[in-house]
PDB file of C-alpha atoms and ligand atoms in Angstrom:
ATOM      1  CA  VAL A 559      13.075  -2.663  22.472  1.00 49.00           C
ATOM      2  CA  PRO A 560       9.907  -4.696  21.825  1.00 49.00           C
ATOM      3  CA  LYS A 561      10.933  -7.379  19.337  1.00 51.00           C
ATOM      4  CA  VAL A 562       7.609  -7.478  17.543  1.00 58.00           C
ATOM      5  CA  ASP A 563       8.169  -4.040  16.032  1.00 82.00           C
ATOM      6  CA  LEU A 564      11.470  -4.893  14.434  1.00 86.00           C
ATOM      7  CA  GLN A 565      12.135  -6.234  10.986  1.00 82.00           C
ATOM      8  CA  GLN A 566      15.381  -7.765   9.864  1.00 81.00           C
ATOM      9  CA  ILE A 567      17.220  -6.132   6.984  1.00 80.00           C
ATOM     10  CA  VAL A 568      20.199  -7.171   4.904  1.00 72.00           C
ATOM     11  CA  ALA A 569      23.546  -5.998   6.250  1.00 74.00           C
ATOM     12  CA  SER A 570      24.883  -5.340   2.757  1.00 70.00           C
ATOM     13  CA  THR A 571      22.276  -2.643   2.152  1.00 74.00           C
ATOM     14  CA  ILE A 572      23.962  -0.440   4.747  1.00 80.00           C
ATOM     15  CA  THR A 573      26.689   1.643   3.149  1.00 76.00           C
ATOM     16  CA  LYS A 574      28.749   4.779   3.862  1.00 79.00           C
ATOM     17  CA  GLY A 575      26.727   7.931   4.514  1.00 83.00           C
ATOM     18  CA  SER A 576      23.907   8.959   6.807  1.00 87.00           C
ATOM     19  CA  ILE A 577      20.955   6.719   7.555  1.00 90.00           C
ATOM     20  CA  ASN A 578      17.363   7.950   7.861  1.00 90.00           C
ATOM     21  CA  PHE A 579      16.170   5.281  10.334  1.00 93.00           C
ATOM     22  CA  ASP A 580      17.285   3.832  13.670  1.00 93.00           C
ATOM     23  CA  LEU A 581      19.427   0.769  13.126  1.00 91.00           C
ATOM     24  CA  PHE A 582      19.350  -2.083  15.626  1.00 90.00           C
ATOM     25  CA  ALA A 583      21.689  -5.028  15.974  1.00 86.00           C
ATOM     26  CA  LYS A 584      21.317  -8.339  17.703  1.00 84.00           C
ATOM     27  CA  ARG A 585      24.351  -9.188  19.765  1.00 79.00           C
ATOM     28  CA  GLN A 586      24.523 -12.355  21.838  1.00 79.00           C
ATOM     29  CA  GLY A 587      20.767 -12.698  21.756  1.00 80.00           C
ATOM     30  CA  ARG A 588      20.195  -9.113  22.881  1.00 85.00           C
ATOM     31  CA  MET A 589      18.801  -6.323  20.733  1.00 87.00           C
ATOM     32  CA  ILE A 590      20.773  -3.055  20.913  1.00 87.00           C
ATOM     33  CA  LEU A 591      20.309   0.310  19.238  1.00 90.00           C
ATOM     34  CA  PHE A 592      23.342   0.337  16.956  1.00 86.00           C
ATOM     35  CA  CYS A 593      23.041   3.730  15.202  1.00 88.00           C
ATOM     36  CA  ARG A 594      20.463   6.446  15.542  1.00 92.00           C
ATOM     37  CA  LYS A 595      18.593   8.126  12.697  1.00 93.00           C
ATOM     38  CA  GLY A 596      20.862  10.742  11.069  1.00 92.00           C
ATOM     39  CA  PHE A 597      24.033   8.944  12.046  1.00 92.00           C
ATOM     40  CA  GLU A 598      26.975   9.110   9.596  1.00 92.00           C
ATOM     41  CA  ILE A 599      28.102   5.598   8.742  1.00 88.00           C
ATOM     42  CA  THR A 600      31.839   5.437   7.938  1.00 88.00           C
ATOM     43  CA  ASP A 601      34.029   2.805   6.308  1.00 84.00           C
ATOM     44  CA  GLN A 602      35.204   1.766   9.779  1.00 86.00           C
ATOM     45  CA  HIS A 603      31.619   1.124  10.858  1.00 82.00           C
ATOM     46  CA  ILE A 604      30.944  -1.029   7.844  1.00 79.00           C
ATOM     47  CA  GLU A 605      34.119  -2.984   8.477  1.00 81.00           C
ATOM     48  CA  SER A 606      33.125  -3.570  12.071  1.00 78.00           C
ATOM     49  CA  LEU A 607      29.589  -4.509  10.978  1.00 74.00           C
ATOM     50  CA  GLN A 608      31.013  -7.129   8.652  1.00 74.00           C
ATOM     51  CA  ARG A 609      33.601  -8.418  11.142  1.00 79.00           C
ATOM     52  CA  HIS A 610      31.021  -9.161  13.800  1.00 77.00           C
ATOM     53  CA  GLY A 611      28.569 -10.709  11.382  1.00 72.00           C
ATOM     54  CA  LEU A 612      25.588  -9.386  13.349  1.00 75.00           C
ATOM     55  CA  SER A 613      21.989  -9.353  12.188  1.00 80.00           C
ATOM     56  CA  TYR A 614      20.397  -5.958  11.654  1.00 85.00           C
ATOM     57  CA  PHE A 615      16.923  -4.713  12.287  1.00 89.00           C
ATOM     58  CA  ILE A 616      14.832  -1.603  11.774  1.00 91.00           C
ATOM     59  CA  ARG A 617      11.509  -0.527  13.206  1.00 91.00           C
ATOM     60  CA  GLN A 618       8.502  -1.679  11.229  1.00 85.00           C
ATOM     61  CA  SER A 619       7.419   1.981  11.096  1.00 88.00           C
ATOM     62  CA  ASP A 620      10.724   2.920   9.422  1.00 88.00           C
ATOM     63  CA  TRP A 621      10.140   0.543   6.515  1.00 80.00           C
ATOM     64  CA  GLY A 622       9.239   3.406   4.166  1.00 79.00           C
ATOM     65  CA  HIS A 623      12.383   5.351   5.076  1.00 86.00           C
ATOM     66  CA  TYR A 624      14.474   2.259   4.683  1.00 84.00           C
ATOM     67  CA  LEU A 625      13.005   1.599   1.237  1.00 75.00           C
ATOM     68  CA  GLN A 626      13.846   5.099   0.157  1.00 78.00           C
ATOM     69  CA  TYR A 627      17.381   4.528   1.389  1.00 83.00           C
ATOM     70  CA  ALA A 628      17.577   1.116  -0.224  1.00 77.00           C
ATOM     71  CA  GLU A 629      16.020   2.013  -3.568  1.00 74.00           C
ATOM     72  CA  GLY A 630      19.381   2.420  -5.212  1.00 71.00           C
ATOM     73  CA  LYS A 631      20.441  -0.904  -3.780  1.00 71.00           C
ATOM     74  CA  VAL A 632      17.358  -2.951  -4.515  1.00 75.00           C
ATOM     75  CA  ASP A 633      18.904  -4.047  -7.796  1.00 73.00           C
ATOM     76  CA  GLN A 634      21.565  -6.005  -5.967  1.00 71.00           C
ATOM     77  CA  LEU A 635      19.095  -7.616  -3.556  1.00 75.00           C
ATOM     78  CA  ILE A 636      16.459  -8.852  -5.951  1.00 79.00           C
ATOM     79  CA  ASP A 637      18.039 -12.242  -6.686  1.00 79.00           C
ATOM     80  CA  ASN A 638      19.733 -12.708  -3.334  1.00 78.00           C
ATOM     81  CA  THR A 639      17.952 -15.804  -2.068  1.00 77.00           C
ATOM     82  CA  ASP A 640      19.485 -15.376   1.407  1.00 73.00           C
ATOM     83  CA  ILE A 641      16.776 -12.789   1.960  1.00 71.00           C
ATOM     84  CA  SER A 642      13.272 -14.099   2.480  1.00 71.00           C
ATOM     85  CA  GLU A 643      11.194 -14.195  -0.675  1.00 73.00           C
ATOM     86  CA  GLU A 644       8.414 -12.274   0.974  1.00 70.00           C
ATOM     87  CA  MET A 645      10.730  -9.437   1.877  1.00 69.00           C
ATOM     88  CA  ARG A 646      12.254  -9.304  -1.583  1.00 77.00           C
ATOM     89  CA  SER A 647       8.904  -9.326  -3.339  1.00 76.00           C
ATOM     90  CA  GLN A 648       7.650  -6.595  -1.025  1.00 71.00           C
ATOM     91  CA  MET A 649      10.692  -4.481  -1.639  1.00 73.00           C
ATOM     92  CA  LEU A 650      10.512  -5.082  -5.365  1.00 79.00           C
ATOM     93  CA  HIS A 651       6.841  -4.200  -5.533  1.00 75.00           C
ATOM     94  CA  THR A 652       7.275  -1.020  -3.512  1.00 73.00           C
ATOM     95  CA  VAL A 653      10.230   0.195  -5.538  1.00 80.00           C
ATOM     96  CA  ASN A 654       8.453  -0.729  -8.778  1.00 83.00           C
ATOM     97  CA  ARG A 655       5.407   1.268  -7.715  1.00 78.00           C
ATOM     98  CA  LYS A 656       7.656   4.250  -7.260  1.00 77.00           C
ATOM     99  CA  ARG A 657       9.131   3.677 -10.719  1.00 85.00           C
ATOM    100  CA  MET A 658       5.653   3.368 -12.162  1.00 85.00           C
ATOM    101  CA  ASP A 659       5.017   6.960 -11.074  1.00 82.00           C
ATOM    102  CA  THR A 660       7.539   8.138 -13.639  1.00 84.00           C
ATOM    103  CA  VAL A 661       6.042   5.962 -16.352  1.00 88.00           C
ATOM    104  CA  LEU A 662       2.515   7.234 -15.761  1.00 86.00           C
ATOM    105  CA  ARG A 663       3.540  10.885 -15.503  1.00 86.00           C
ATOM    106  CA  ASP A 664       4.495  10.983 -19.188  1.00 90.00           C
ATOM    107  CA  PRO A 665       4.817   7.687 -21.038  1.00 89.00           C
ATOM    108  CA  TYR A 666       6.557   9.272 -24.038  1.00 92.00           C
ATOM    109  CA  THR A 667       9.714  10.372 -22.201  1.00 93.00           C
ATOM    110  CA  PRO A 668      12.974   8.410 -22.372  1.00 92.00           C
ATOM    111  CA  GLU A 669      12.820   8.084 -18.554  1.00 92.00           C
ATOM    112  CA  ALA A 670       9.472   6.318 -18.851  1.00 92.00           C
ATOM    113  CA  ILE A 671      10.906   3.533 -20.968  1.00 92.00           C
ATOM    114  CA  GLU A 672      14.087   3.404 -18.883  1.00 92.00           C
ATOM    115  CA  GLN A 673      12.023   2.877 -15.730  1.00 91.00           C
ATOM    116  CA  SER A 674       9.753   0.353 -17.474  1.00 93.00           C
ATOM    117  CA  GLU A 675      12.759  -1.701 -18.485  1.00 92.00           C
ATOM    118  CA  LEU A 676      14.116  -1.616 -14.941  1.00 90.00           C
ATOM    119  CA  ILE A 677      10.779  -2.813 -13.590  1.00 90.00           C
ATOM    120  CA  VAL A 678      10.653  -5.732 -15.996  1.00 92.00           C
ATOM    121  CA  GLU A 679      14.326  -6.663 -15.609  1.00 90.00           C
ATOM    122  CA  ASN A 680      13.938  -6.870 -11.855  1.00 87.00           C
ATOM    123  CA  TYR A 681      10.835  -9.054 -12.072  1.00 85.00           C
ATOM    124  CA  VAL A 682      12.633 -11.371 -14.472  1.00 88.00           C
ATOM    125  CA  ARG A 683      15.670 -11.633 -12.204  1.00 86.00           C
ATOM    126  CA  PHE A 684      13.460 -12.216  -9.190  1.00 83.00           C
ATOM    127  CA  ILE A 685      11.495 -14.969 -10.920  1.00 81.00           C
ATOM    128  CA  LEU A 686      14.565 -16.672 -12.388  1.00 83.00           C
ATOM    129  CA  ALA A 687      16.326 -16.649  -9.012  1.00 80.00           C
ATOM    130  CA  ASP A 688      13.491 -18.392  -7.264  1.00 70.00           C
ATOM    131  CA  LYS A 689      10.757 -20.285  -9.041  1.00 65.00           C
ATOM    132  CA  SER A 690       8.573 -20.398  -5.947  1.00 60.00           C
ATOM    133  CA  ALA A 691       8.161 -16.649  -6.384  1.00 55.00           C
ATOM    134  CA  VAL A 692       5.026 -17.498  -8.344  1.00 53.00           C
ATOM    135  CA  LYS A 693       2.847 -17.595  -5.291  1.00 52.00           C
ATOM    136  CA  ASN A 694       4.010 -14.350  -3.793  1.00 51.00           C
ATOM    137  CA  LEU A 695       3.682 -12.369  -6.992  1.00 55.00           C
ATOM    138  CA  PHE A 696       0.200 -13.696  -7.639  1.00 52.00           C
ATOM    139  CA  ASN A 697      -0.811 -12.877  -4.084  1.00 49.00           C
ATOM    140  CA  LEU A 698       0.370  -9.304  -4.316  1.00 45.00           C
ATOM    141  CA  ALA A 699      -2.325  -8.786  -6.900  1.00 43.00           C
ATOM    142  CA  SER A 700      -4.883  -6.061  -6.479  1.00 38.00           C
ATOM    143  CA  LEU A 701      -3.986  -4.820  -3.032  1.00 38.00           C
ATOM    144  CA  ASP A 702      -3.317  -1.249  -4.045  1.00 41.00           C
ATOM    145  CA  ALA A 703      -4.393   1.419  -6.492  1.00 53.00           C
ATOM    146  CA  TYR A 704      -5.666  -0.228  -9.633  1.00 61.00           C
ATOM    147  CA  THR A 705      -3.650   1.662 -12.228  1.00 64.00           C
ATOM    148  CA  TYR A 706      -0.372   0.714 -10.637  1.00 69.00           C
ATOM    149  CA  SER A 707      -1.202  -2.740  -9.568  1.00 77.00           C
ATOM    150  CA  HIS A 708      -2.857  -3.759 -12.824  1.00 85.00           C
ATOM    151  CA  ALA A 709       0.190  -2.865 -14.918  1.00 87.00           C
ATOM    152  CA  LEU A 710       2.601  -4.447 -12.440  1.00 85.00           C
ATOM    153  CA  ASN A 711       0.455  -7.554 -11.970  1.00 85.00           C
ATOM    154  CA  VAL A 712      -0.031  -8.167 -15.659  1.00 91.00           C
ATOM    155  CA  CYS A 713       3.711  -7.599 -16.083  1.00 92.00           C
ATOM    156  CA  SER A 714       4.833 -10.114 -13.484  1.00 88.00           C
ATOM    157  CA  MET A 715       2.152 -12.678 -14.363  1.00 90.00           C
ATOM    158  CA  SER A 716       3.037 -12.467 -18.063  1.00 94.00           C
ATOM    159  CA  ILE A 717       6.648 -13.240 -17.172  1.00 92.00           C
ATOM    160  CA  LEU A 718       5.534 -16.221 -15.082  1.00 90.00           C
ATOM    161  CA  MET A 719       3.370 -17.509 -17.923  1.00 94.00           C
ATOM    162  CA  ALA A 720       6.173 -17.097 -20.451  1.00 95.00           C
ATOM    163  CA  GLU A 721       8.586 -18.851 -18.120  1.00 92.00           C
ATOM    164  CA  GLN A 722       6.194 -21.755 -17.782  1.00 91.00           C
ATOM    165  CA  LEU A 723       5.662 -22.018 -21.530  1.00 94.00           C
ATOM    166  CA  PHE A 724       8.996 -21.099 -23.042  1.00 94.00           C
ATOM    167  CA  GLY A 725      11.527 -21.759 -20.274  1.00 92.00           C
ATOM    168  CA  ASP A 726      14.273 -19.507 -18.951  1.00 90.00           C
ATOM    169  CA  ASP A 727      15.103 -17.556 -22.113  1.00 93.00           C
ATOM    170  CA  GLU A 728      15.700 -14.120 -20.641  1.00 93.00           C
ATOM    171  CA  LYS A 729      15.017 -12.261 -23.860  1.00 94.00           C
ATOM    172  CA  VAL A 730      11.593 -13.870 -24.173  1.00 96.00           C
ATOM    173  CA  LEU A 731      10.777 -13.105 -20.546  1.00 95.00           C
ATOM    174  CA  LEU A 732      11.753  -9.450 -20.920  1.00 94.00           C
ATOM    175  CA  GLU A 733       9.484  -9.143 -23.965  1.00 96.00           C
ATOM    176  CA  ALA A 734       6.586 -10.753 -22.123  1.00 97.00           C
ATOM    177  CA  GLY A 735       7.115  -8.484 -19.117  1.00 94.00           C
ATOM    178  CA  LEU A 736       7.269  -5.306 -21.174  1.00 94.00           C
ATOM    179  CA  ALA A 737       4.173  -6.336 -23.102  1.00 96.00           C
ATOM    180  CA  GLY A 738       2.313  -6.863 -19.823  1.00 95.00           C
ATOM    181  CA  LEU A 739       3.539  -3.632 -18.302  1.00 92.00           C
ATOM    182  CA  MET A 740       2.696  -1.484 -21.325  1.00 92.00           C
ATOM    183  CA  HIS A 741      -0.498  -3.120 -22.602  1.00 95.00           C
ATOM    184  CA  ASP A 742      -2.852  -0.482 -21.156  1.00 92.00           C
ATOM    185  CA  ILE A 743      -0.488   2.482 -21.245  1.00 90.00           C
ATOM    186  CA  GLY A 744      -2.672   3.992 -23.995  1.00 90.00           C
ATOM    187  CA  LYS A 745      -5.428   4.539 -21.419  1.00 89.00           C
ATOM    188  CA  LEU A 746      -3.490   7.615 -20.323  1.00 86.00           C
ATOM    189  CA  LYS A 747      -4.691   9.262 -23.538  1.00 89.00           C
ATOM    190  CA  ILE A 748      -8.347   8.692 -22.728  1.00 89.00           C
ATOM    191  CA  SER A 749     -10.243  11.049 -20.449  1.00 87.00           C
ATOM    192  CA  ASP A 750     -10.072  10.215 -16.752  1.00 81.00           C
ATOM    193  CA  GLU A 751     -13.821  10.590 -16.438  1.00 85.00           C
ATOM    194  CA  ILE A 752     -14.461   7.659 -18.763  1.00 87.00           C
ATOM    195  CA  ILE A 753     -11.677   5.499 -17.342  1.00 82.00           C
ATOM    196  CA  ARG A 754     -12.877   5.962 -13.774  1.00 78.00           C
ATOM    197  CA  LYS A 755     -16.567   5.748 -14.459  1.00 80.00           C
ATOM    198  CA  ASN A 756     -18.414   3.279 -12.284  1.00 78.00           C
ATOM    199  CA  GLY A 757     -21.392   1.657 -13.889  1.00 83.00           C
ATOM    200  CA  LYS A 758     -22.403   1.155 -17.464  1.00 88.00           C
ATOM    201  CA  LEU A 759     -20.670   3.107 -20.221  1.00 89.00           C
ATOM    202  CA  THR A 760     -22.653   4.828 -22.956  1.00 94.00           C
ATOM    203  CA  GLU A 761     -22.026   3.699 -26.517  1.00 95.00           C
ATOM    204  CA  ASP A 762     -19.913   6.793 -27.205  1.00 95.00           C
ATOM    205  CA  GLU A 763     -17.858   6.223 -24.087  1.00 94.00           C
ATOM    206  CA  PHE A 764     -17.238   2.629 -25.059  1.00 93.00           C
ATOM    207  CA  THR A 765     -16.139   3.746 -28.527  1.00 96.00           C
ATOM    208  CA  GLU A 766     -13.644   6.001 -26.753  1.00 95.00           C
ATOM    209  CA  ILE A 767     -12.355   3.182 -24.498  1.00 93.00           C
ATOM    210  CA  LYS A 768     -11.872   0.957 -27.525  1.00 96.00           C
ATOM    211  CA  LYS A 769      -9.195   3.330 -28.754  1.00 97.00           C
ATOM    212  CA  HIS A 770      -6.778   2.505 -25.942  1.00 95.00           C
ATOM    213  CA  PRO A 771      -5.120  -0.560 -27.545  1.00 97.00           C
ATOM    214  CA  GLY A 772      -4.227   1.572 -30.584  1.00 98.00           C
ATOM    215  CA  PHE A 773      -2.783   4.262 -28.329  1.00 95.00           C
ATOM    216  CA  SER A 774      -0.791   1.637 -26.421  1.00 93.00           C
ATOM    217  CA  GLU A 775       0.620   0.376 -29.709  1.00 97.00           C
ATOM    218  CA  GLU A 776       1.568   3.919 -30.666  1.00 95.00           C
ATOM    219  CA  ILE A 777       3.400   4.606 -27.383  1.00 92.00           C
ATOM    220  CA  ILE A 778       5.213   1.254 -27.565  1.00 92.00           C
ATOM    221  CA  ARG A 779       6.245   1.966 -31.154  1.00 94.00           C
ATOM    222  CA  HIS A 780       7.401   5.443 -30.111  1.00 92.00           C
ATOM    223  CA  HIS A 781       9.965   3.714 -27.852  1.00 91.00           C
ATOM    224  CA  LYS A 782      10.970   1.394 -30.699  1.00 89.00           C
ATOM    225  CA  LEU A 783      10.140  -1.753 -28.744  1.00 92.00           C
ATOM    226  CA  SER A 784       9.775  -4.992 -30.713  1.00 95.00           C
ATOM    227  CA  PRO A 785       6.823  -5.655 -33.052  1.00 97.00           C
ATOM    228  CA  ASP A 786       5.687  -8.463 -30.704  1.00 97.00           C
ATOM    229  CA  ILE A 787       5.283  -5.964 -27.867  1.00 96.00           C
ATOM    230  CA  GLN A 788       3.563  -3.453 -30.165  1.00 97.00           C
ATOM    231  CA  GLN A 789       1.111  -6.145 -31.237  1.00 98.00           C
ATOM    232  CA  ALA A 790       0.466  -7.181 -27.640  1.00 98.00           C
ATOM    233  CA  GLY A 791      -0.580  -3.565 -27.031  1.00 97.00           C
ATOM    234  CA  ARG A 792      -2.832  -3.469 -30.060  1.00 98.00           C
ATOM    235  CA  PHE A 793      -4.436  -6.902 -29.857  1.00 98.00           C
ATOM    236  CA  HIS A 794      -4.869  -7.626 -26.142  1.00 98.00           C
ATOM    237  CA  HIS A 795      -8.666  -7.132 -26.398  1.00 98.00           C
ATOM    238  CA  GLU A 796      -9.111  -9.498 -29.319  1.00 98.00           C
ATOM    239  CA  ASN A 797     -10.919 -12.754 -28.519  1.00 98.00           C
ATOM    240  CA  TYR A 798      -9.693 -16.141 -29.648  1.00 97.00           C
ATOM    241  CA  CYS A 799     -13.234 -16.890 -30.919  1.00 97.00           C
ATOM    242  CA  GLY A 800     -13.502 -13.454 -32.573  1.00 97.00           C
ATOM    243  CA  GLY A 801     -15.667 -10.479 -31.710  1.00 97.00           C
ATOM    244  CA  GLY A 802     -13.008  -8.505 -29.848  1.00 97.00           C
ATOM    245  CA  TYR A 803     -11.598  -5.064 -30.659  1.00 97.00           C
ATOM    246  CA  PRO A 804     -10.092  -3.100 -32.370  1.00 97.00           C
ATOM    247  CA  ASP A 805      -9.617  -5.383 -35.406  1.00 97.00           C
ATOM    248  CA  ASN A 806     -11.981  -8.296 -34.753  1.00 97.00           C
ATOM    249  CA  LEU A 807      -9.275 -10.921 -35.297  1.00 97.00           C
ATOM    250  CA  HIS A 808      -9.643 -14.540 -34.252  1.00 96.00           C
ATOM    251  CA  GLY A 809      -7.553 -17.625 -33.494  1.00 96.00           C
ATOM    252  CA  ASP A 810      -3.962 -17.639 -34.677  1.00 96.00           C
ATOM    253  CA  GLN A 811      -4.424 -14.308 -36.431  1.00 97.00           C
ATOM    254  CA  ILE A 812      -3.844 -12.890 -32.967  1.00 98.00           C
ATOM    255  CA  PRO A 813      -0.119 -12.914 -32.147  1.00 97.00           C
ATOM    256  CA  VAL A 814       0.777 -15.282 -29.318  1.00 97.00           C
ATOM    257  CA  LEU A 815       2.094 -12.594 -26.967  1.00 98.00           C
ATOM    258  CA  ALA A 816      -1.181 -10.682 -27.340  1.00 98.00           C
ATOM    259  CA  ARG A 817      -3.109 -13.880 -26.560  1.00 98.00           C
ATOM    260  CA  LEU A 818      -0.954 -14.387 -23.469  1.00 98.00           C
ATOM    261  CA  VAL A 819      -1.467 -10.847 -22.207  1.00 98.00           C
ATOM    262  CA  ALA A 820      -5.211 -11.144 -22.904  1.00 98.00           C
ATOM    263  CA  VAL A 821      -5.544 -14.130 -20.566  1.00 97.00           C
ATOM    264  CA  VAL A 822      -3.565 -12.517 -17.754  1.00 95.00           C
ATOM    265  CA  ASP A 823      -5.379  -9.209 -18.278  1.00 95.00           C
ATOM    266  CA  VAL A 824      -8.822 -10.712 -17.723  1.00 94.00           C
ATOM    267  CA  TYR A 825      -7.613 -12.769 -14.774  1.00 92.00           C
ATOM    268  CA  ASP A 826      -6.200  -9.710 -13.013  1.00 88.00           C
ATOM    269  CA  ALA A 827      -9.299  -7.644 -13.709  1.00 87.00           C
ATOM    270  CA  LEU A 828     -11.463 -10.382 -12.167  1.00 87.00           C
ATOM    271  CA  THR A 829      -9.294 -10.990  -9.111  1.00 82.00           C
ATOM    272  CA  SER A 830      -9.222  -7.260  -8.427  1.00 74.00           C
ATOM    273  CA  LYS A 831     -12.961  -7.259  -7.815  1.00 61.00           C
ATOM    274  CA  ARG A 832     -13.354  -6.685  -4.123  1.00 53.00           C
ATOM    275  CA  SER A 833     -16.586  -8.593  -3.847  1.00 48.00           C
ATOM    276  CA  TYR A 834     -14.659 -11.856  -3.488  1.00 46.00           C
ATOM    277  CA  LYS A 835     -12.914 -12.967  -0.365  1.00 49.00           C
ATOM    278  CA  ASN A 836      -9.167 -13.371  -0.785  1.00 52.00           C
ATOM    279  CA  GLU A 837      -9.114 -17.152  -0.587  1.00 47.00           C
ATOM    280  CA  ILE A 838     -11.832 -17.780  -3.131  1.00 58.00           C
ATOM    281  CA  ARG A 839     -11.310 -14.975  -5.596  1.00 71.00           C
ATOM    282  CA  ASN A 840      -8.601 -16.823  -7.559  1.00 76.00           C
ATOM    283  CA  ILE A 841     -10.860 -19.817  -8.034  1.00 80.00           C
ATOM    284  CA  GLU A 842     -13.902 -17.629  -8.760  1.00 82.00           C
ATOM    285  CA  ALA A 843     -11.941 -15.793 -11.424  1.00 85.00           C
ATOM    286  CA  LEU A 844     -10.934 -19.063 -13.070  1.00 89.00           C
ATOM    287  CA  LYS A 845     -14.566 -20.241 -13.026  1.00 89.00           C
ATOM    288  CA  VAL A 846     -15.772 -17.066 -14.699  1.00 91.00           C
ATOM    289  CA  MET A 847     -13.057 -17.397 -17.327  1.00 94.00           C
ATOM    290  CA  HIS A 848     -13.812 -21.075 -17.819  1.00 94.00           C
ATOM    291  CA  ASN A 849     -17.405 -20.186 -18.681  1.00 94.00           C
ATOM    292  CA  GLU A 850     -16.092 -17.914 -21.419  1.00 95.00           C
ATOM    293  CA  SER A 851     -13.158 -20.070 -22.355  1.00 95.00           C
ATOM    294  CA  ARG A 852     -13.846 -19.751 -26.084  1.00 97.00           C
ATOM    295  CA  LYS A 853     -12.437 -16.265 -25.817  1.00 97.00           C
ATOM    296  CA  PHE A 854      -9.014 -17.559 -24.831  1.00 98.00           C
ATOM    297  CA  ASP A 855      -6.296 -19.632 -26.392  1.00 97.00           C
ATOM    298  CA  SER A 856      -6.823 -22.897 -24.500  1.00 96.00           C
ATOM    299  CA  THR A 857      -3.107 -23.643 -24.079  1.00 96.00           C
ATOM    300  CA  LEU A 858      -2.600 -20.267 -22.475  1.00 97.00           C
ATOM    301  CA  PHE A 859      -5.685 -20.538 -20.311  1.00 96.00           C
ATOM    302  CA  ASN A 860      -4.520 -23.972 -19.122  1.00 94.00           C
ATOM    303  CA  CYS A 861      -1.156 -22.481 -18.318  1.00 93.00           C
ATOM    304  CA  LEU A 862      -2.796 -19.823 -16.183  1.00 93.00           C
ATOM    305  CA  MET A 863      -4.874 -22.456 -14.407  1.00 90.00           C
ATOM    306  CA  HIS A 864      -1.765 -24.487 -13.824  1.00 86.00           C
ATOM    307  CA  ILE A 865       0.051 -21.564 -12.249  1.00 85.00           C
ATOM    308  CA  VAL A 866      -2.913 -20.702 -10.090  1.00 82.00           C
ATOM    309  CA  LEU A 867      -3.776 -24.237  -9.101  1.00 79.00           C
ATOM    310  CA  LYS A 868      -0.279 -25.705  -9.343  1.00 72.00           C
ATOM    311  CA  SER A 869      -1.374 -28.934 -10.946  1.00 46.00           C
ATOM    312  CA  PRO A 870       1.672 -31.030 -11.893  1.00 43.00           C
ATOM    313  CA  ASP A 871      -0.221 -32.930 -14.602  1.00 42.00           C
ATOM    314  CA  LEU A 872      -0.678 -29.867 -16.718  1.00 41.00           C
ATOM    315  CA  VAL A 873       3.030 -29.126 -16.751  1.00 40.00           C
ATOM    316  CA  ARG A 874       3.602 -32.281 -18.788  1.00 39.00           C
ATOM    317  CA  GLN A 875       0.929 -31.259 -21.261  1.00 41.00           C
ATOM    318  CA  PHE A 876       2.573 -27.884 -21.724  1.00 39.00           C
ATOM    319  CA  ALA A 877       5.998 -29.372 -22.177  1.00 38.00           C
ATOM    320  CA  SER A 878       4.768 -31.270 -25.217  1.00 38.00           C
ATOM    321  CA  ARG A 879       3.137 -28.168 -26.655  1.00 39.00           C
ATOM    322  CA  ARG A 880       6.049 -25.854 -26.043  1.00 37.00           C
ATOM    323  CA  ARG A 881       7.520 -26.401 -29.496  1.00 33.00           C
ATOM    324  CA  ILE A 882       4.272 -25.545 -31.220  1.00 33.00           C
ATOM    325  CA  LEU A 883       3.912 -22.326 -29.259  1.00 34.00           C
ATOM    326  CA  CYS A 884       7.477 -21.268 -29.899  1.00 31.00           C
ATOM    327  CA  THR A 885       6.930 -21.627 -33.627  1.00 30.00           C
ATOM    328  CA  ALA A 886       3.677 -19.724 -33.359  1.00 32.00           C
ATOM    329  CA  SER A 887       5.429 -16.744 -31.791  1.00 28.00           C
TER     330      SER A 887
HETATM  331 FE1  FE2 B1603      -6.760  -2.987 -22.068  1.00 71.41          FE
HETATM  332 FE1  FE2 B1604      -5.555  -4.362 -18.974  1.00 71.41          FE
END
């Protein structure tokens, strides 16, 4: 078996029942085919697997099958730091994309909110388990279909921002994550033609687009999520200096969670532009935002820059402002 094609998996994800991929094991430095696709795993097998403490592998090409198999188990892997962060973030992102399908199919159903909460809970657990997750989550940005990735990116980045600003309070992080995930959900109520249009929008089309924050608020309220999350939906296109939509608010009139989502929202939209090379697009996005920095709450924009650039000096600045922000929320 050529080693390059194989990817290690976590032994604990293999449970009783049939498997839909070939399972390999490494025994005394040699790779062997342990069970073939379709094989029924029994309790005895699992016991023997555990007794020998072997490492397990699957073919790279079976990754999709394995994910399907592991979806129900991903919840127990997310904060297991024995597994490489890259693998966990990949698994998390793939499973979350699948969950996002349900949300986008009909955002009003109880399943939609159930799946949304699972998505956010898993990001929060992942981030709290391993603070270095920052890098991986930011790097996942914009690699796949925009609708999915934008919601998931803004979700995970909002959690990272909230963690940086407010610490490990799980309730706060869940709110931030849900706000990020749901902020554009109202776009589903606007015609596809306008949403997908490349090039300049007509005035009428722009008037249409401007309705999406109100629709987001309505969907979020429908699920009885907190007023903070509702407001993040409604006000994420308001500018700190004024002149945004739909209510033309400015400064502290805009709730802090909406200001946070607004910063992350613009950053993700900019980094998703394919005209930039991977390595420079983060910096380019920050430059563009810096030129329009009046539009953003400066504390929140600094926090974003800190996460992107990882400057230790800024952390101290935030620490002293944390109290102020907490009161503002
Ligand atoms: Fe939006
Ligand atoms: Fe957005």
